[in-house]
Structures are given as structure tokens and as C-alpha cells.
Amino acid sequence: MTEQGRQYLVFGATGGQGGAVVRTLAERGHPVRGFARRGAERADSGVSLVAGDLADPAAVREAFAGVTHAAVTLPLVYDTPTVADYARNIADAARQAGVQQLVYNTNTCIPDDTTPYPAYETRRIAAEILADSGVPTVVLCPPVYLENLFNPGVGGALANQNVLAYPLPADRRVAWLSHDDLAAAMVAALDRPDLVGRSVQFGGGDVVTGPELAAIFSTVLGRQINYLPLEVDAFQEGLAFALGAEAATGVAGIYRWVGQDAGRDLFDLDPATLPKALNVTPTPIAEWVTARPWQQFA
């Protein structure tokens, strides 16, 4: 398939994950259109932005005009009927537009078994709707993002108390992934017809426990950093100030499941999958930590 005549559409273009996809496509010289909720900040310079609501079928159809390839990341909404409507609107519009390939980022690994947590189940439902739409679809299932650590809460404790606090038990092995590596994977998957119909679960190249993650921070920052398993209730309470109560409850469900025995291995992924399946070389955690200005949280 040639590059000529392509038009890319990225959902969630002003968010951390979708924004990284927009940047990656734009840096590679591809024509990119972003879709974001009304009132969202504008996308990166040089990228056209369509403001609309995923619940509005007409707005979604308008965004898909002339689109050949689409990258989908859903907002932090965890109401099942609402998310199902979002997915159906995207699927219907993509099918009508004759989209050649769609990549859906579930935003988290999805357990094999059904869970009581909408953060997993709404993404499972959306994946099923998109996969059954008739649009050539690839589903990508990443674990936890390194960018979750770069915020005033985690960064403040790190800079001021030498503590790396996160809502995961200390013994959970996690294949931490950066937004840039996620974006590289999504862009690669957009050009992989052989992956259509598949769900690829992948993470970064370093699979570490909490203390091992803290040890990497210690080496990079030149001082002793200790890992602290944060109580999920406390994490949810803090997150509610930034995202609102409903979104915080949804996100916290991810960690409640992984904190149980049933979910202990969910983020313990094969580090070879990203380079083998998608030809993307993952960023080492130490390199990612080195590149962040942690002193701003002091």
C-alpha cells in the first residue's frame, strides 16, 4: 500500500496517548486530523482538529470524511452504554468512510476472565464492537504508562521524600511503557494488514517490580529512592481532584484487580513482543527517567 492518498484520524488527539500518536504521525510527514471533545486544548501545531462528541454520530461521521486510517483511544469514561455507543458510532462511521485500517488502543491489558471493573469491561466491549464492524481492525493492549509517574503527586513524593509511591503491590512485575512507544506501536500497526483481527498485548522492554523500579530511579537520580505501595483508596481520592469522581473510580478499578491474586500477572508481559510483533524498540526505563525534569516537583 502506498502512502499517497492517505488521511489519518486520531481520536483523543489532545490527550497524552492520542497526542503522542498525533506527534508521531506528523513527525513522519503524514496528513493527520485529530478528534477531541469540544472545549479541549488544540492539537499540536500543523494538525487539524475536529471538536466533537463521540456520542454524536453526525460529528463522528464528519471527522471520518476522506479518512483512510484511524487510531482510536477512548476517553476516561466507564459507563457501559455510553462507551458502547462511542464504539458503535466510530465503527459505523469508519465503515461508511471505507477506512482501510483501524487500530484500537484499549488503554490497558484486558483479563481473559470477566471482572467487576468497568475499566476492563467497557474496553472489552468496545474491542468486540470494533472487531465485528467489518472495518479491518487491530486491537492493541498496553499495560501501565511511565507517564503516570510524572505528575505532582508521584513526582512530589519522589523529589521531596525520596519515595516512589504507586498503587501496585511491591511484588507485581510490570512491563512499563512510554507514551512514545505506544504511539510508535499504533502507527506501526496502522500499516500491518497481517495483524487485522488480532489482539496484541505488549509492554516495554523492562519488566520490573516496584522496588526494582525504585532502584532504577535511585541510579539515575543519584540518591536512594524507596518504593511505597500506595493504597488504592488513597490513589482514587487523589485522582478524583484531577479527573472527577467517576473517572477516578474507573481508573482505580484497574489497580484493584491487579492487586488481587487473579490479576497479579496481568502486566507481566513478554518484553520481546513489541520489537517482534511491531518492530518497535522499547525505550529503557532509565532512559525515560533521565529525560524527565523531576526537579520541577521539588
Short mmCIF file of C-alpha atoms in Angstrom, two decimals:
data_model
loop_
_atom_site.label_atom_id
_atom_site.label_comp_id
_atom_site.label_asym_id
_atom_site.label_seq_id
_atom_site.Cartn_x
_atom_site.Cartn_y
_atom_site.Cartn_z
CA MET A 1 0.00 0.00 0.00
CA THR A 2 1.41 3.41 -0.98
CA GLU A 3 1.46 6.48 1.26
CA GLN A 4 -0.17 8.65 -1.39
CA GLY A 5 -3.81 9.44 -0.69
CA ARG A 6 -3.73 8.51 2.96
CA GLN A 7 -5.51 10.54 5.62
CA TYR A 8 -5.08 9.62 9.29
CA LEU A 9 -7.63 10.31 12.02
CA VAL A 10 -6.62 10.17 15.68
CA PHE A 11 -9.21 10.03 18.46
CA GLY A 12 -8.19 11.57 21.78
CA ALA A 13 -5.76 13.83 19.92
CA THR A 14 -5.27 16.27 22.80
CA GLY A 15 -4.69 13.59 25.46
CA GLY A 16 -1.40 12.03 26.48
CA GLN A 17 -1.77 8.84 24.45
CA GLY A 18 -3.59 10.21 21.41
CA GLY A 19 -1.36 13.28 21.42
CA ALA A 20 1.71 11.07 21.15
CA VAL A 21 0.15 9.31 18.14
CA VAL A 22 -0.56 12.69 16.50
CA ARG A 23 3.03 13.83 17.05
CA THR A 24 4.48 10.59 15.69
CA LEU A 25 2.39 10.71 12.52
CA ALA A 26 3.08 14.41 11.98
CA GLU A 27 6.84 13.98 12.51
CA ARG A 28 6.81 11.29 9.84
CA GLY A 29 5.12 13.65 7.39
CA HIS A 30 1.68 12.02 7.36
CA PRO A 31 -1.51 14.07 6.98
CA VAL A 32 -3.23 13.94 10.38
CA ARG A 33 -6.62 15.02 11.62
CA GLY A 34 -7.37 14.94 15.33
CA PHE A 35 -10.70 14.40 17.06
CA ALA A 36 -11.26 15.70 20.59
CA ARG A 37 -14.11 16.78 22.79
CA ARG A 38 -15.41 20.30 22.45
CA GLY A 39 -13.50 22.71 24.66
CA ALA A 40 -10.33 20.62 24.60
CA GLU A 41 -6.99 22.28 24.07
CA ARG A 42 -5.90 22.45 20.46
CA ALA A 43 -3.70 19.77 19.00
CA ASP A 44 -0.05 20.22 18.09
CA SER A 45 0.78 22.86 15.50
CA GLY A 46 0.16 21.77 11.93
CA VAL A 47 -2.53 19.24 12.82
CA SER A 48 -6.16 19.95 12.03
CA LEU A 49 -8.51 19.32 14.93
CA VAL A 50 -12.18 18.37 14.77
CA ALA A 51 -14.00 19.18 18.01
CA GLY A 52 -16.99 16.99 18.73
CA ASP A 53 -18.69 14.45 20.95
CA LEU A 54 -18.24 10.72 20.44
CA ALA A 55 -21.90 10.36 21.39
CA ASP A 56 -22.87 12.42 18.31
CA PRO A 57 -22.95 10.12 15.23
CA ALA A 58 -23.01 13.08 12.83
CA ALA A 59 -19.89 14.62 14.38
CA VAL A 60 -18.04 11.31 14.18
CA ARG A 61 -19.08 10.82 10.54
CA GLU A 62 -17.85 14.32 9.72
CA ALA A 63 -14.48 13.56 11.29
CA PHE A 64 -14.12 10.45 9.10
CA ALA A 65 -14.64 12.28 5.80
CA GLY A 66 -11.83 11.20 3.47
CA VAL A 67 -10.08 9.18 6.18
CA THR A 68 -8.21 6.01 5.24
CA HIS A 69 -6.61 5.06 8.58
CA ALA A 70 -7.76 5.68 12.16
CA ALA A 71 -6.18 5.38 15.61
CA VAL A 72 -8.66 5.14 18.46
CA THR A 73 -8.12 5.82 22.15
CA LEU A 74 -11.30 6.34 24.15
CA PRO A 75 -11.70 8.96 26.90
CA LEU A 76 -11.76 8.06 30.59
CA VAL A 77 -15.46 7.20 30.54
CA TYR A 78 -16.55 3.92 32.10
CA ASP A 79 -20.34 3.86 31.75
CA THR A 80 -21.04 0.72 29.70
CA PRO A 81 -23.92 2.01 27.49
CA THR A 82 -22.03 5.24 26.80
CA VAL A 83 -18.81 3.50 25.78
CA ALA A 84 -20.75 1.04 23.63
CA ASP A 85 -22.38 3.99 21.84
CA TYR A 86 -18.96 5.59 21.31
CA ALA A 87 -17.63 2.38 19.76
CA ARG A 88 -20.68 1.87 17.54
CA ASN A 89 -20.51 5.46 16.28
CA ILE A 90 -16.83 5.04 15.42
CA ALA A 91 -17.43 1.64 13.80
CA ASP A 92 -20.38 2.86 11.71
CA ALA A 93 -18.59 5.99 10.54
CA ALA A 94 -15.38 4.11 9.72
CA ARG A 95 -17.30 1.50 7.73
CA GLN A 96 -19.20 4.18 5.78
CA ALA A 97 -15.95 6.02 5.04
CA GLY A 98 -14.31 2.85 3.75
CA VAL A 99 -11.47 3.03 6.26
CA GLN A 100 -8.66 0.68 5.24
CA GLN A 101 -7.30 0.02 8.72
CA LEU A 102 -8.23 0.98 12.28
CA VAL A 103 -6.10 0.48 15.40
CA TYR A 104 -7.81 0.50 18.78
CA ASN A 105 -5.82 1.11 21.96
CA THR A 106 -7.66 -0.47 24.89
CA ASN A 107 -5.57 1.65 27.30
CA THR A 108 -4.91 -1.41 29.48
CA CYS A 109 -4.38 -5.12 29.23
CA ILE A 110 -7.72 -6.92 29.36
CA PRO A 111 -8.01 -10.00 31.60
CA ASP A 112 -9.12 -13.26 30.00
CA ASP A 113 -11.92 -13.60 32.53
CA THR A 114 -14.71 -11.12 33.14
CA THR A 115 -14.07 -8.76 36.05
CA PRO A 116 -16.33 -6.49 38.12
CA TYR A 117 -14.37 -3.43 36.94
CA PRO A 118 -15.68 -1.21 34.11
CA ALA A 119 -12.16 -0.07 33.22
CA TYR A 120 -11.64 -3.52 31.74
CA GLU A 121 -15.16 -4.48 30.70
CA THR A 122 -16.02 -1.30 28.78
CA ARG A 123 -12.79 -1.65 26.80
CA ARG A 124 -13.55 -5.31 26.15
CA ILE A 125 -17.00 -4.37 24.80
CA ALA A 126 -15.56 -1.61 22.60
CA ALA A 127 -12.96 -4.02 21.20
CA GLU A 128 -15.69 -6.51 20.30
CA ILE A 129 -17.81 -3.86 18.59
CA LEU A 130 -14.90 -2.55 16.52
CA ALA A 131 -13.62 -6.03 15.67
CA ASP A 132 -17.09 -7.07 14.46
CA SER A 133 -17.69 -3.88 12.46
CA GLY A 134 -16.36 -5.10 9.14
CA VAL A 135 -13.61 -2.47 9.31
CA PRO A 136 -10.10 -4.03 9.27
CA THR A 137 -9.18 -3.64 12.94
CA VAL A 138 -6.13 -4.29 15.09
CA VAL A 139 -6.54 -4.20 18.89
CA LEU A 140 -3.52 -3.18 20.98
CA CYS A 141 -3.48 -3.85 24.73
CA PRO A 142 -0.74 -1.99 26.62
CA PRO A 143 -0.10 -2.20 30.39
CA VAL A 144 0.80 0.84 32.56
CA TYR A 145 2.36 4.06 31.30
CA LEU A 146 5.56 5.59 32.61
CA GLU A 147 3.92 8.99 32.21
CA ASN A 148 1.65 8.03 35.13
CA LEU A 149 4.71 8.65 37.31
CA PHE A 150 5.41 12.15 36.02
CA ASN A 151 2.86 14.25 37.89
CA PRO A 152 2.83 16.43 41.02
CA GLY A 153 1.61 13.60 43.26
CA VAL A 154 4.16 10.94 42.39
CA GLY A 155 6.84 13.45 41.42
CA GLY A 156 6.40 15.48 44.58
CA ALA A 157 6.90 12.47 46.86
CA LEU A 158 9.86 11.43 44.74
CA ALA A 159 11.54 14.85 44.81
CA ASN A 160 10.80 15.78 48.40
CA GLN A 161 10.65 12.47 50.28
CA ASN A 162 12.71 10.09 48.08
CA VAL A 163 9.65 7.86 47.84
CA LEU A 164 8.21 6.32 44.71
CA ALA A 165 4.55 5.76 45.59
CA TYR A 166 2.20 3.90 43.24
CA PRO A 167 -0.98 1.81 43.75
CA LEU A 168 0.58 -1.56 42.91
CA PRO A 169 1.84 -4.21 45.35
CA ALA A 170 5.63 -4.25 45.57
CA ASP A 171 5.92 -7.73 44.05
CA ARG A 172 3.89 -7.06 40.89
CA ARG A 173 6.04 -7.29 37.78
CA VAL A 174 5.13 -4.58 35.28
CA ALA A 175 6.28 -4.00 31.69
CA TRP A 176 6.12 -0.20 31.97
CA LEU A 177 5.54 1.51 28.61
CA SER A 178 6.06 5.11 27.49
CA HIS A 179 3.51 7.12 25.51
CA ASP A 180 6.04 7.50 22.70
CA ASP A 181 6.48 3.73 22.43
CA LEU A 182 2.72 3.26 22.49
CA ALA A 183 2.43 5.78 19.64
CA ALA A 184 5.14 4.03 17.65
CA ALA A 185 3.29 0.75 18.11
CA MET A 186 -0.05 2.22 17.00
CA VAL A 187 1.48 3.86 13.94
CA ALA A 188 3.25 0.61 13.04
CA ALA A 189 0.01 -1.36 13.44
CA LEU A 190 -1.79 1.01 11.06
CA ASP A 191 0.42 -0.34 8.29
CA ARG A 192 0.16 -4.02 9.18
CA PRO A 193 -2.72 -5.75 7.36
CA ASP A 194 -1.36 -9.07 8.60
CA LEU A 195 -2.38 -8.07 12.15
CA VAL A 196 -6.04 -7.42 11.27
CA GLY A 197 -8.33 -9.42 13.52
CA ARG A 198 -5.64 -9.85 16.15
CA SER A 199 -5.32 -8.52 19.67
CA VAL A 200 -1.70 -7.79 20.62
CA GLN A 201 -0.81 -7.48 24.29
CA PHE A 202 2.58 -5.82 24.77
CA GLY A 203 4.64 -3.68 27.10
CA GLY A 204 8.06 -2.10 27.38
CA GLY A 205 11.43 -3.78 27.45
CA ASP A 206 11.98 -3.61 31.22
CA VAL A 207 9.69 -5.79 33.34
CA VAL A 208 10.23 -4.82 36.98
CA THR A 209 8.76 -4.97 40.48
CA GLY A 210 8.16 -1.81 42.50
CA PRO A 211 11.50 -1.98 44.34
CA GLU A 212 13.32 -2.69 41.06
CA LEU A 213 11.66 0.36 39.53
CA ALA A 214 12.75 2.44 42.53
CA ALA A 215 16.30 1.13 42.10
CA ILE A 216 16.37 2.48 38.53
CA PHE A 217 15.25 5.88 39.82
CA SER A 218 17.96 5.67 42.51
CA THR A 219 20.67 5.07 39.93
CA VAL A 220 19.51 7.83 37.59
CA LEU A 221 18.82 10.43 40.29
CA GLY A 222 21.88 9.59 42.37
CA ARG A 223 20.09 9.10 45.67
CA GLN A 224 18.23 6.31 47.45
CA ILE A 225 14.60 6.03 46.31
CA ASN A 226 12.26 3.65 48.16
CA TYR A 227 9.13 2.11 46.70
CA LEU A 228 5.85 2.60 48.59
CA PRO A 229 2.75 0.58 47.59
CA LEU A 230 0.05 3.22 47.70
CA GLU A 231 -3.39 2.23 48.99
CA VAL A 232 -5.82 2.23 46.07
CA ASP A 233 -8.40 4.18 48.10
CA ALA A 234 -5.89 6.97 48.67
CA PHE A 235 -4.89 6.90 45.00
CA GLN A 236 -8.53 7.14 43.92
CA GLU A 237 -9.19 10.03 46.29
CA GLY A 238 -6.26 12.00 44.92
CA LEU A 239 -7.15 11.20 41.31
CA ALA A 240 -10.69 12.46 41.82
CA PHE A 241 -9.38 16.02 42.21
CA ALA A 242 -7.87 15.85 38.72
CA LEU A 243 -10.34 13.68 36.81
CA GLY A 244 -13.58 13.76 38.77
CA ALA A 245 -15.07 11.04 40.94
CA GLU A 246 -16.49 8.83 38.17
CA ALA A 247 -13.30 8.68 36.11
CA ALA A 248 -11.18 8.18 39.23
CA THR A 249 -13.35 5.25 40.31
CA GLY A 250 -12.97 3.71 36.88
CA VAL A 251 -9.20 4.06 36.74
CA ALA A 252 -8.81 2.79 40.32
CA GLY A 253 -10.55 -0.43 39.29
CA ILE A 254 -7.53 -1.30 37.15
CA TYR A 255 -5.34 -1.37 40.25
CA ARG A 256 -7.88 -3.09 42.46
CA TRP A 257 -7.87 -6.04 40.06
CA VAL A 258 -4.09 -6.20 39.66
CA GLY A 259 -3.78 -6.03 43.45
CA GLN A 260 -5.69 -9.31 43.75
CA ASP A 261 -4.24 -12.75 43.12
CA ALA A 262 -6.39 -13.13 39.99
CA GLY A 263 -4.75 -10.11 38.39
CA ARG A 264 -1.19 -10.40 39.68
CA ASP A 265 0.33 -11.33 36.28
CA LEU A 266 -1.73 -9.01 34.08
CA PHE A 267 1.10 -6.51 33.47
CA ASP A 268 3.92 -9.10 33.49
CA LEU A 269 4.36 -9.15 29.72
CA ASP A 270 6.95 -10.60 27.37
CA PRO A 271 9.40 -7.76 26.56
CA ALA A 272 10.09 -9.32 23.16
CA THR A 273 6.54 -8.76 21.87
CA LEU A 274 6.91 -5.07 20.99
CA PRO A 275 10.02 -5.48 18.80
CA LYS A 276 8.94 -8.83 17.34
CA ALA A 277 5.29 -8.10 16.60
CA LEU A 278 5.51 -4.39 15.76
CA ASN A 279 9.21 -3.77 15.03
CA VAL A 280 9.40 -1.10 17.74
CA THR A 281 12.43 -0.89 20.02
CA PRO A 282 11.19 -0.04 23.52
CA THR A 283 12.68 2.83 25.48
CA PRO A 284 14.61 1.66 28.56
CA ILE A 285 13.09 2.92 31.81
CA ALA A 286 16.41 4.51 32.82
CA GLU A 287 16.50 6.50 29.58
CA TRP A 288 12.92 7.69 30.12
CA VAL A 289 13.64 8.72 33.73
CA THR A 290 16.79 10.57 32.67
CA ALA A 291 14.86 12.64 30.14
CA ARG A 292 12.31 14.00 32.67
CA PRO A 293 12.83 17.24 34.69
CA TRP A 294 11.98 15.75 38.10
CA GLN A 295 13.36 18.82 39.86
CA GLN A 296 10.27 20.78 38.88
CA PHE A 297 8.34 18.92 41.61
CA ALA A 298 10.78 19.88 44.38
#
